Coordinates of C-alpha atoms and ligand atoms in Angstrom, one line a residue:
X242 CA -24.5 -15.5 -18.4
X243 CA -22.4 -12.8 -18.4
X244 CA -18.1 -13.0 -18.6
X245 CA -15.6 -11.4 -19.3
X246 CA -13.5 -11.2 -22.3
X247 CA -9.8 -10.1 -22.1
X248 CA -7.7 -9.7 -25.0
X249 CA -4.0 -10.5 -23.4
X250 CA -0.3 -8.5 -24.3
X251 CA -1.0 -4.7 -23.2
X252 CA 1.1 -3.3 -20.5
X253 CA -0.5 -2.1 -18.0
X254 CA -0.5 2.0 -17.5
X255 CA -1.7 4.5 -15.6
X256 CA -4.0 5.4 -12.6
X257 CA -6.4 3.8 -10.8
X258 CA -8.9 4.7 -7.7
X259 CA -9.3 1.9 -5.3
X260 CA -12.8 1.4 -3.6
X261 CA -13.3 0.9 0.3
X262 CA -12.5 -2.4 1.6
X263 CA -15.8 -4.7 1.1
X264 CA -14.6 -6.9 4.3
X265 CA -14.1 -3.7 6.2
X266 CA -17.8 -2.0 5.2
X267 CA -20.0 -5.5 5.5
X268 CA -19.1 -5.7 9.8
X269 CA -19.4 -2.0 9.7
X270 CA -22.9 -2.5 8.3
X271 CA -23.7 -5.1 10.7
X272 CA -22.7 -3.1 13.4
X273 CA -25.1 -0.3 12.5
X274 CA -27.5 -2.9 14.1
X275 CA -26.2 -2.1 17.3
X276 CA -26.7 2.5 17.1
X277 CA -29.6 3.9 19.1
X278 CA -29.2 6.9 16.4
X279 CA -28.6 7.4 12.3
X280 CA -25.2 6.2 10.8
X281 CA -23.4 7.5 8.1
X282 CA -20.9 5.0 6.3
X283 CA -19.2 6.4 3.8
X284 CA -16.2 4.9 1.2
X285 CA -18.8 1.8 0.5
X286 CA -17.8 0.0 -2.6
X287 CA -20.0 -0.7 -4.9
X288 CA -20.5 -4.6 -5.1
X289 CA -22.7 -7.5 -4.8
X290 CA -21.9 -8.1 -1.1
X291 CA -22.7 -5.0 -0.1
X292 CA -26.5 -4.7 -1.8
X293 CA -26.5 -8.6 0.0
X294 CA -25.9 -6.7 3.2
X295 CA -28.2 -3.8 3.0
X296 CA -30.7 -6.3 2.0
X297 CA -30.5 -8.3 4.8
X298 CA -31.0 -5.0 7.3
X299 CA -33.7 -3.6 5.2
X300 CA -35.6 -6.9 5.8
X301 CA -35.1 -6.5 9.4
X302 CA -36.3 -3.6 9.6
X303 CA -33.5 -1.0 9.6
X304 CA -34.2 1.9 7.2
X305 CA -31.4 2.3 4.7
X306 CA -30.7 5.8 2.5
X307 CA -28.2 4.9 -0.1
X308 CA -26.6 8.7 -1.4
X309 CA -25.1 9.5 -4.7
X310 CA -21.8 9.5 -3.2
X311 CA -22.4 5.7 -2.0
X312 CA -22.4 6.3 1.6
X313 CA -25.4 5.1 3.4
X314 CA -27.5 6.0 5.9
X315 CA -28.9 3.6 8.7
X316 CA -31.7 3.9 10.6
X317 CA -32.7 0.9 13.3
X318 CA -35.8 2.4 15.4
X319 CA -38.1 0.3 13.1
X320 CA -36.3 -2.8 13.6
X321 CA -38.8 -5.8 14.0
X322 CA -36.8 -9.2 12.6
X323 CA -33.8 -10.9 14.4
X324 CA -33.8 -13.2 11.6
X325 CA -31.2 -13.4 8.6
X326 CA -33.4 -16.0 6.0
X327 CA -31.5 -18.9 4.3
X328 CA -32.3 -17.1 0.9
X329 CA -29.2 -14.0 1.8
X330 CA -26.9 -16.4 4.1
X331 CA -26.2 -18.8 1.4
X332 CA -25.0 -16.0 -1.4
X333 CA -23.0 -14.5 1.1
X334 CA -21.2 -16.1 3.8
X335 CA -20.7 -12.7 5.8
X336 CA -24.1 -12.5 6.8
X337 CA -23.2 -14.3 9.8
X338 CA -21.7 -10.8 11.1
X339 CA -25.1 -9.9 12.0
X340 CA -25.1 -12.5 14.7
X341 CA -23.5 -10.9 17.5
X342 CA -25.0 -7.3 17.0
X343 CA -28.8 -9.0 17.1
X344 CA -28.0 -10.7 19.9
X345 CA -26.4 -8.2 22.0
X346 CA -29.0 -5.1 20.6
X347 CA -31.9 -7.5 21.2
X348 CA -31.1 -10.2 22.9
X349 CA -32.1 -12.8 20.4
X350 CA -31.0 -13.7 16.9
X351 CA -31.9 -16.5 14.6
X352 CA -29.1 -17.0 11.7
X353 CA -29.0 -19.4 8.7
X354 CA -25.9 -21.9 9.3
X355 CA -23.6 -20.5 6.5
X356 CA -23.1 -23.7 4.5
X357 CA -19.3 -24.7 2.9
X358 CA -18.4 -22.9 0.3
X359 CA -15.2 -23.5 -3.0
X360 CA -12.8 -22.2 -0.7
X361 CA -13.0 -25.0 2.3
X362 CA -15.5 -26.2 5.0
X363 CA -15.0 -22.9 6.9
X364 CA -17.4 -23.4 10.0
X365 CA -18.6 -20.8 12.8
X366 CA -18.2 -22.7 15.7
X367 CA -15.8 -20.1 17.1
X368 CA -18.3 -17.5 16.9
X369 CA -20.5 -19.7 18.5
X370 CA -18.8 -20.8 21.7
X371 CA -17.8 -16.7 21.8
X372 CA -21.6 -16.2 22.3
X373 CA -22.1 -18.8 24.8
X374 CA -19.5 -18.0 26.6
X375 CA -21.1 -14.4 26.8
X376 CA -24.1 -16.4 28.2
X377 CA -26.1 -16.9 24.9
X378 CA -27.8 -20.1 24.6
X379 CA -27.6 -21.5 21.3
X380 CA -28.9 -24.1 19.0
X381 CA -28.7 -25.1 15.8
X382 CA -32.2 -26.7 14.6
X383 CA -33.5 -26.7 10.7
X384 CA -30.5 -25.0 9.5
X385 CA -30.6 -22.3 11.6
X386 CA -28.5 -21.2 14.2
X387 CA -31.0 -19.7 17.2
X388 CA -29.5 -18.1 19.9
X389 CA -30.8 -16.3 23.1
X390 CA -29.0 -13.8 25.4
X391 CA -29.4 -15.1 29.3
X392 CA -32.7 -13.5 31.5
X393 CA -32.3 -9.8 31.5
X394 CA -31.7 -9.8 27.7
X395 CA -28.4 -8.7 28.2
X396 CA -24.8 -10.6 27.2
X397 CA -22.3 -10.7 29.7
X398 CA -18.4 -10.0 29.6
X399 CA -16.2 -12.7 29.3
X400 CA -13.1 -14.0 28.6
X401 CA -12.9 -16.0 25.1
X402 CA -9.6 -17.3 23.9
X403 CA -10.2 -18.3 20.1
X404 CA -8.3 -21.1 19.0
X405 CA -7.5 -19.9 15.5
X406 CA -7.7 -15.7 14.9
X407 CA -11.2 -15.7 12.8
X408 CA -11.9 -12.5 11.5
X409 CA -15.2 -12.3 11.0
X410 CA -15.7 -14.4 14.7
X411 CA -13.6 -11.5 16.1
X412 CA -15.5 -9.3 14.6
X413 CA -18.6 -10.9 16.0
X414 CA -17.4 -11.1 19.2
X415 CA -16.3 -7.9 19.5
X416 CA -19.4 -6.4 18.8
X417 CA -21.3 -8.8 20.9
X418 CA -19.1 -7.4 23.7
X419 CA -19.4 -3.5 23.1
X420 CA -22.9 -4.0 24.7
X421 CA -22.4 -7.1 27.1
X422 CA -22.6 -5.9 30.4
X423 CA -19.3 -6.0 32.1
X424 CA -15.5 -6.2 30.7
X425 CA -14.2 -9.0 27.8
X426 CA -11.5 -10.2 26.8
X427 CA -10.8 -11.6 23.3
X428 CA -7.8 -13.7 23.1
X429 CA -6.2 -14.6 19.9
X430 CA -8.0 -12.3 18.3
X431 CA -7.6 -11.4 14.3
X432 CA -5.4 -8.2 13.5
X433 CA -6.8 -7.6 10.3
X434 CA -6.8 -3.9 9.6
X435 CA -10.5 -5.0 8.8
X436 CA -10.7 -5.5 12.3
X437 CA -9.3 -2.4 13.6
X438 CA -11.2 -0.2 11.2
X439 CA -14.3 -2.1 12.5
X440 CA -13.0 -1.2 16.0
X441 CA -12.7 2.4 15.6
X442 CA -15.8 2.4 14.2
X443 CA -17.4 0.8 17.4
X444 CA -15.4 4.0 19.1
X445 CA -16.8 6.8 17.5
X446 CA -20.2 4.9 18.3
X447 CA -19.3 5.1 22.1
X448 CA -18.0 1.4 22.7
X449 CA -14.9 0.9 25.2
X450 CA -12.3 -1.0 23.0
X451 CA -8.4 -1.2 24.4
X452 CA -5.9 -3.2 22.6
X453 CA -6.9 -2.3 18.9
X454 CA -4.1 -3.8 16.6
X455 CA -3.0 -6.4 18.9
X456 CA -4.1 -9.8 19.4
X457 CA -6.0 -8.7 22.7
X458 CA -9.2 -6.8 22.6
X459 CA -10.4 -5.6 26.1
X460 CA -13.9 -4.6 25.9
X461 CA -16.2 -2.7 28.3
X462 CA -19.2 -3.1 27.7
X463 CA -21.6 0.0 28.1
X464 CA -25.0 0.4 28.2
X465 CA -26.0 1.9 24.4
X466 CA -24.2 3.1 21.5
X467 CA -24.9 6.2 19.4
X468 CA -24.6 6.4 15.5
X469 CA -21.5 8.2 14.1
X470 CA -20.2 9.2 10.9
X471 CA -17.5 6.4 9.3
X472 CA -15.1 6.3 6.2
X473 CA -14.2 2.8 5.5
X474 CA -10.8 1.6 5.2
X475 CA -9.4 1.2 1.6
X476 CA -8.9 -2.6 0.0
X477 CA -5.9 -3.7 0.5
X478 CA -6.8 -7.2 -1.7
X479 CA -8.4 -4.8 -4.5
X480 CA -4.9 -2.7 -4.2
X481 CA -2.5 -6.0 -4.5
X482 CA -4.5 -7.4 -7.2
X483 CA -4.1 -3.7 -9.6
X484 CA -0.2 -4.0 -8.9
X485 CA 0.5 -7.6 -9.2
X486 CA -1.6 -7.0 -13.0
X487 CA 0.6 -4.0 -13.7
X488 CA 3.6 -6.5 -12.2
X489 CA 2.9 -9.1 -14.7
X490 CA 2.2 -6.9 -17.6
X491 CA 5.6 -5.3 -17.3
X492 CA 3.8 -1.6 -16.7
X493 CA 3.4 1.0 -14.4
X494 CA 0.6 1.8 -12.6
X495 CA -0.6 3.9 -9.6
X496 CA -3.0 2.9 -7.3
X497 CA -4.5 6.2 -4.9
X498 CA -6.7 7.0 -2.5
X499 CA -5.6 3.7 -0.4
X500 CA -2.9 2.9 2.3
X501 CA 0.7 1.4 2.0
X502 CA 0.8 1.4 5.7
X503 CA -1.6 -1.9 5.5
X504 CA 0.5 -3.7 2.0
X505 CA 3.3 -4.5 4.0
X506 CA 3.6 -8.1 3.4
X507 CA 2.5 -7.8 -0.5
X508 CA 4.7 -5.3 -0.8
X509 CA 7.6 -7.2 0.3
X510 CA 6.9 -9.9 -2.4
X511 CA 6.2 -7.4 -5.2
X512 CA 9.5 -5.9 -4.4
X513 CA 11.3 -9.6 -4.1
X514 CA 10.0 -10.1 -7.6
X515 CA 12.0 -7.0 -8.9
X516 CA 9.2 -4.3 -8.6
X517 CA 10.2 -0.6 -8.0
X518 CA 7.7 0.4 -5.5
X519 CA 7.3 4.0 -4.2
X520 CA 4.5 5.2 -2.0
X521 CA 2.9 8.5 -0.6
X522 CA 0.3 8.8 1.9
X523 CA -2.4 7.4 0.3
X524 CA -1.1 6.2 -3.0
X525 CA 1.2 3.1 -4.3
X526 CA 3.0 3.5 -7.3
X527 CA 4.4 -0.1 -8.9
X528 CA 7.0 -0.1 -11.9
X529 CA 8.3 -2.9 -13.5
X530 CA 9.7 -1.4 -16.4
X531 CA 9.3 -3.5 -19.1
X532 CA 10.7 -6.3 -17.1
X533 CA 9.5 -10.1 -16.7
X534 CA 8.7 -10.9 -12.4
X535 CA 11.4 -12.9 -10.7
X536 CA 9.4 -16.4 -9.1
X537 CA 8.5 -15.7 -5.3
X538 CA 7.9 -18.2 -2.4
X539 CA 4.9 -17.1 -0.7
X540 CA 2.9 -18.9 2.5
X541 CA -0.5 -17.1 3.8
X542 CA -1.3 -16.6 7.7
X543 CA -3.3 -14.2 9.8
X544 CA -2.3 -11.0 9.2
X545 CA 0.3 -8.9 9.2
X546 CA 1.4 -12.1 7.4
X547 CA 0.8 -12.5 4.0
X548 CA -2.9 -12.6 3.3
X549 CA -4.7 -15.7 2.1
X550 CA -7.0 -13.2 -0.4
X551 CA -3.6 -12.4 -2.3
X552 CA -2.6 -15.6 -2.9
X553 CA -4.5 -16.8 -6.1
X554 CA -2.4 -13.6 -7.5
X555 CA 0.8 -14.4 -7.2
X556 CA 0.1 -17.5 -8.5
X557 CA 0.0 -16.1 -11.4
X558 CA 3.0 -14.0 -11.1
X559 CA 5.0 -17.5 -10.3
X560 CA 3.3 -18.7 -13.1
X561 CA 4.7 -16.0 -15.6
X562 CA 8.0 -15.3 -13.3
X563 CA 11.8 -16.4 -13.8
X564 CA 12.1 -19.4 -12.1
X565 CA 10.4 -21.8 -9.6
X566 CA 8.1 -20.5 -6.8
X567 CA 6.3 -21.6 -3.9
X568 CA 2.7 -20.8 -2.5
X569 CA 1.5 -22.4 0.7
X570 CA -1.8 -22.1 1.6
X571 CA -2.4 -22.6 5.4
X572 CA -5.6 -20.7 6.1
X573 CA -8.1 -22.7 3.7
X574 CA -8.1 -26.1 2.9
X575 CA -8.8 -25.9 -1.0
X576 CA -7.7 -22.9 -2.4
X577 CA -5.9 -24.0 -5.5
X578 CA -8.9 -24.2 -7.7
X579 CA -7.3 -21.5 -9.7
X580 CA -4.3 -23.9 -10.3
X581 CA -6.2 -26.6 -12.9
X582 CA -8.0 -23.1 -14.7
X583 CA -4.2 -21.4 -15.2
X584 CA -3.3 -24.7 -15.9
X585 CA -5.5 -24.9 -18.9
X586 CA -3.6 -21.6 -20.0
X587 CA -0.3 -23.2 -20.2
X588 CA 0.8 -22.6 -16.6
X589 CA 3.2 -25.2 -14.9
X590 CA 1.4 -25.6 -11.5
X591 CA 1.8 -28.8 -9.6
X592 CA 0.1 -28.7 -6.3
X593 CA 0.6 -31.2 -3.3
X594 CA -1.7 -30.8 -0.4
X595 CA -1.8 -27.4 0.9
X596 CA 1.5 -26.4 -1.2
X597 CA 2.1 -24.9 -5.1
X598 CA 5.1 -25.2 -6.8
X599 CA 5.0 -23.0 -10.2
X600 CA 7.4 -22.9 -12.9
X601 CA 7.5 -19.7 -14.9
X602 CA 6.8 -19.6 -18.4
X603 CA 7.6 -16.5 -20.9
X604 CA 4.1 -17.2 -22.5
X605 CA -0.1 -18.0 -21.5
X606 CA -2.0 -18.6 -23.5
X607 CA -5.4 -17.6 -23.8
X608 CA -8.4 -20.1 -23.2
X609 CA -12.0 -20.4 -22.0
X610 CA -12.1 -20.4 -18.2
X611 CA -14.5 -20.6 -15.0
X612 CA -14.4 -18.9 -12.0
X613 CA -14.5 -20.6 -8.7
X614 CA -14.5 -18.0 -6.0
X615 CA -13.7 -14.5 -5.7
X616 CA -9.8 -14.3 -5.4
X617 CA -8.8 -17.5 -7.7
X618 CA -11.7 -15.0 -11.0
X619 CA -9.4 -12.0 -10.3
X620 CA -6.0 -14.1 -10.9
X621 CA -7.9 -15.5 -13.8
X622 CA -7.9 -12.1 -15.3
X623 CA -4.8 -11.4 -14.6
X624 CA -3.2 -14.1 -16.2
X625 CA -5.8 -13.3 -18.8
X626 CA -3.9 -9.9 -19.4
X627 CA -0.7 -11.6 -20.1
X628 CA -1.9 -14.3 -22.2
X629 CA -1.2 -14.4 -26.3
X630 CA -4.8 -14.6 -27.6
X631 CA -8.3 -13.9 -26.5
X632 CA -9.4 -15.0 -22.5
X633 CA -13.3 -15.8 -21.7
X634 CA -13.8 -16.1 -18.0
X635 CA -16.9 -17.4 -17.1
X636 CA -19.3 -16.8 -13.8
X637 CA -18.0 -13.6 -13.3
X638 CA -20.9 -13.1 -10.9
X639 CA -17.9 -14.1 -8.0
X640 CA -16.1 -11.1 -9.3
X641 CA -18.5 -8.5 -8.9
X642 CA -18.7 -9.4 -5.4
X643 CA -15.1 -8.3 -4.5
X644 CA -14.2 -6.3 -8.2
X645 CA -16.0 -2.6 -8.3
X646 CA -16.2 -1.7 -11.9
X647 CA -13.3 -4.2 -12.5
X648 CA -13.5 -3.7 -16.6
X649 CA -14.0 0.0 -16.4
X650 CA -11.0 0.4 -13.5
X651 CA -8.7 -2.1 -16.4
X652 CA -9.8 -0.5 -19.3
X653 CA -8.5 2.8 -18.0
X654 CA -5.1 1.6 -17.6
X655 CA -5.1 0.2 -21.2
X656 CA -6.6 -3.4 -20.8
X657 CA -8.8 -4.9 -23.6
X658 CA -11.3 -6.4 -21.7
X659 CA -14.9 -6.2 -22.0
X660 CA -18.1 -8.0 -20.3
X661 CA -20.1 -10.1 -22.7
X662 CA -23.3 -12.2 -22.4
X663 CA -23.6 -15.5 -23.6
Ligands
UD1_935 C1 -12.4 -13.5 6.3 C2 -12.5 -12.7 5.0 C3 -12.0 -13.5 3.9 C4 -10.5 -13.9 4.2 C5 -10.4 -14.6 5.5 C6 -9.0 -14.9 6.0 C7 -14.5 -11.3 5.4 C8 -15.9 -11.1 5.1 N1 -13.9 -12.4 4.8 O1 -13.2 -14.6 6.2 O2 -12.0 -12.7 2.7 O3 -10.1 -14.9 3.2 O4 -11.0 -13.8 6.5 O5 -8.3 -13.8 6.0 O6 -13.9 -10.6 6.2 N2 -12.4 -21.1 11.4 C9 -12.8 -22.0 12.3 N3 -13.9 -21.8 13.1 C10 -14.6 -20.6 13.0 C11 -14.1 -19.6 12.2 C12 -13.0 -19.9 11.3 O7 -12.2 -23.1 12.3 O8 -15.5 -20.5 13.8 C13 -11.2 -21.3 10.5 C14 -11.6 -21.3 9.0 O9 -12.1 -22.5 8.6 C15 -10.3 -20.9 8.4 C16 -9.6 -20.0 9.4 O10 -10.3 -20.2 10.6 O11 -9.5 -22.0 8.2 C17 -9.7 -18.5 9.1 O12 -11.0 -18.2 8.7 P1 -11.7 -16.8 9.1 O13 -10.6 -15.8 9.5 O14 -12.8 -17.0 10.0 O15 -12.3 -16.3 7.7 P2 -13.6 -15.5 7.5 O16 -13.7 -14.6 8.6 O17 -14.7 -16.3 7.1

């Protein structure tokens, strides 16, 4: 088993080139299900999820051309499978994205049930009743969920109002509705700039999409879409999680080639806890000079409120801040299994229900942890950085499904961290 092994106490310096978004690029691979022609996705990060993904559509059919440059090439004449197998689903949860694209391209789909996973229960059933109301039929039976479009083959527009603002059942829905026949409305809907990137996308492959950026997506559905040539967004988690490390390290680090315009709330916080932030077009330059963070109060919501995927971070900056800070967690229901790992690294963390309250120390120490999920390994190494002593996280696999090259990109600004087996 492979971890990772941080030696804790160097400041953080220099520059770093952040990856394209993976939960941007995984719907925009789904949604090459839906072209009549080749598409060209560019900006892919390099991760776990992603192979996941293109796995799953090669074993539907669709031919896939990976480039040197990472952007891929999809092809879906061959397609001859509607069927995303149990074997992908359960190592990544996003394969349920292919859902709505199957089922409006081809009028059938059969899914595995994504099971529960660290983070919380986190069921589909929103995505479901979008289909249906669409006029899918759909059953679950032996795990799977089967779904059928009405006679005709073709899904109809409707108006869905989702109860809580799901991303990836937005993202389902809406590209369910590009090809439904008739107009839709999605209520509700998430604002991620995941979303909208996955929007424009749908665009420049012909779909009728009013509304992007707002909670209201009107969709006209037309008859085919054509392939089209897409960047993906940058990550905006992989971007807060470089500067709150250069934040708690005391250093100064620039992060380029990604988008200040989508950091708003983390930028906020960094600057509440005494960063000095300055940004360009696509760059985001943090500076703590030398200094220790000032404790934060943070609570996650739907964006453009602070994300959910940003909170295991700043965790760890309360936990090495001045003073007492709050995180509340209202997205997931058990998100905190960070809390008992930092813990075990001399942390003050003492979490109620859905709430953190951390008391900053001026020292971690380091210790042999385990990663739980994706967000709570990277604040792991983070607090690992910071740490007096020597830091083993374990079942870093969860990392490299969100982390490109996350030793390389650390040891570049002046980390001592390596990947070990054993
Ligand atoms: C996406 C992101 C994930 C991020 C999360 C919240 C991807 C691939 N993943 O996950 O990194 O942490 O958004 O920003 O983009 N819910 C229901 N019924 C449903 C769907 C969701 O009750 O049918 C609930 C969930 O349990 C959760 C909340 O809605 O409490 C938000 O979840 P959702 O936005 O769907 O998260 P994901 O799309 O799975």
């Amino acid at each position: 088993m492979e971890k990772l092994r941080i030696v804790g106490g160097n400041r953080l310096q220099g520059e770093v080139r952040i990856s394209g978004a993976k939960n941007s690029a995984l719907p925009i691979l789904a949604a090459t299900l839906l072209a009549e022609g080749v598409m060209r996705v560019g900006n892919l990060p390099h991760l776990h999820d992603i192979t996941t993904m293109l796995e799953l559509l090669g074993c539907m059919g669709v031919e896939v051309a990976i480039n040197e440059d990472m952007s891929v090439e999809t092809d879906c004449r061959n397609v001859h499978s509607q069927v995303a197998p149990y074997d992908l689903v359960r190592t990544m949860r996003a394969s349920i994205l292919v859902l709505g694209p199957l089922l409006a391209r081809y009028g059938v789909a059969e899914v595995s049930l994504p099971g529960g996973c660290a983070i919380g229960s986190r069921p589909v059933d929103l995505h479901l009743r979008g289909m249906e109301a669409m006029g899918a039929q759909v059953e679950v039976l032996d795990g799977y969920i089967r779904a059928t479009a009405p006679e005709g083959g073709r899904l109809r527009g409707a108006h869905i109002f989702l109860d809580t603002p799901t991303v990836t059942g937005t993202e389902n829905i809406l590209m369910a509705a590009a090809l439904a026949d008739g107009r839709s409305v999605i209520e509700n809907a998430a604002r991620e700039p995941e979303v909208v990137d996955l929007a424009n996308c749908l665009v420049a492959m012909g779909a009728k999409i009013q509304g992007i950026g707002s909670d209201t997506l009107i969709v006209d559905g037309v008859e085919t879409l054509h392939g089209c040539h897409f960047h993906v967004l940058p990550d905006r988690i992989e971007t807060g999680t470089y500067l709150v490390a250069a934040a708690v390290t005391g250093g100064k680090v620039r992060c380029r080639d990604t988008d200040p315009a989508i950091m708003d709330a983390v930028l906020v916080k960094l600057r509440e806890a005494g960063a000095l932030i300055t940004t360009g077009p696509d760059w985001i330059e943090l500076d703590m000079t030398g200094r220790r963070p000032k404790a934060v109060n943070i609570r996650t919501a739907p964006h453009p409120a602070f994300p959910t995927d940003m909170q295991a971070q700043f965790v760890v900056l309360n936990a090495v801040a001045e003073g007492v800070g709050t995180v509340i967690e209202t997205i997931f229901e058990n998100r905190f299994m960070h809390a008992p790992e930092l813990v075990r690294m001399g942390a003050e963390i003492h979490v109620e229900g859905n709430t953190a309250i951390i008391t900053g120390k001026s020292r971690l120490n380091g210790a042999p942890v385990m990663a739980t999920d994706l967000r709570a390994s990277a604040s792991l190494v983070l607090a690992a950085l910071v740490a007096d002593g020597t830091t083993d996280v374990n079942r870093i696999y969860h990392i490299d499904r969100g982390y490109e090259c996350i030793e390389e990109k650390f040891q570049q600004l002046g980390a001592n961290i390596r990947r070990v087996t054993g």
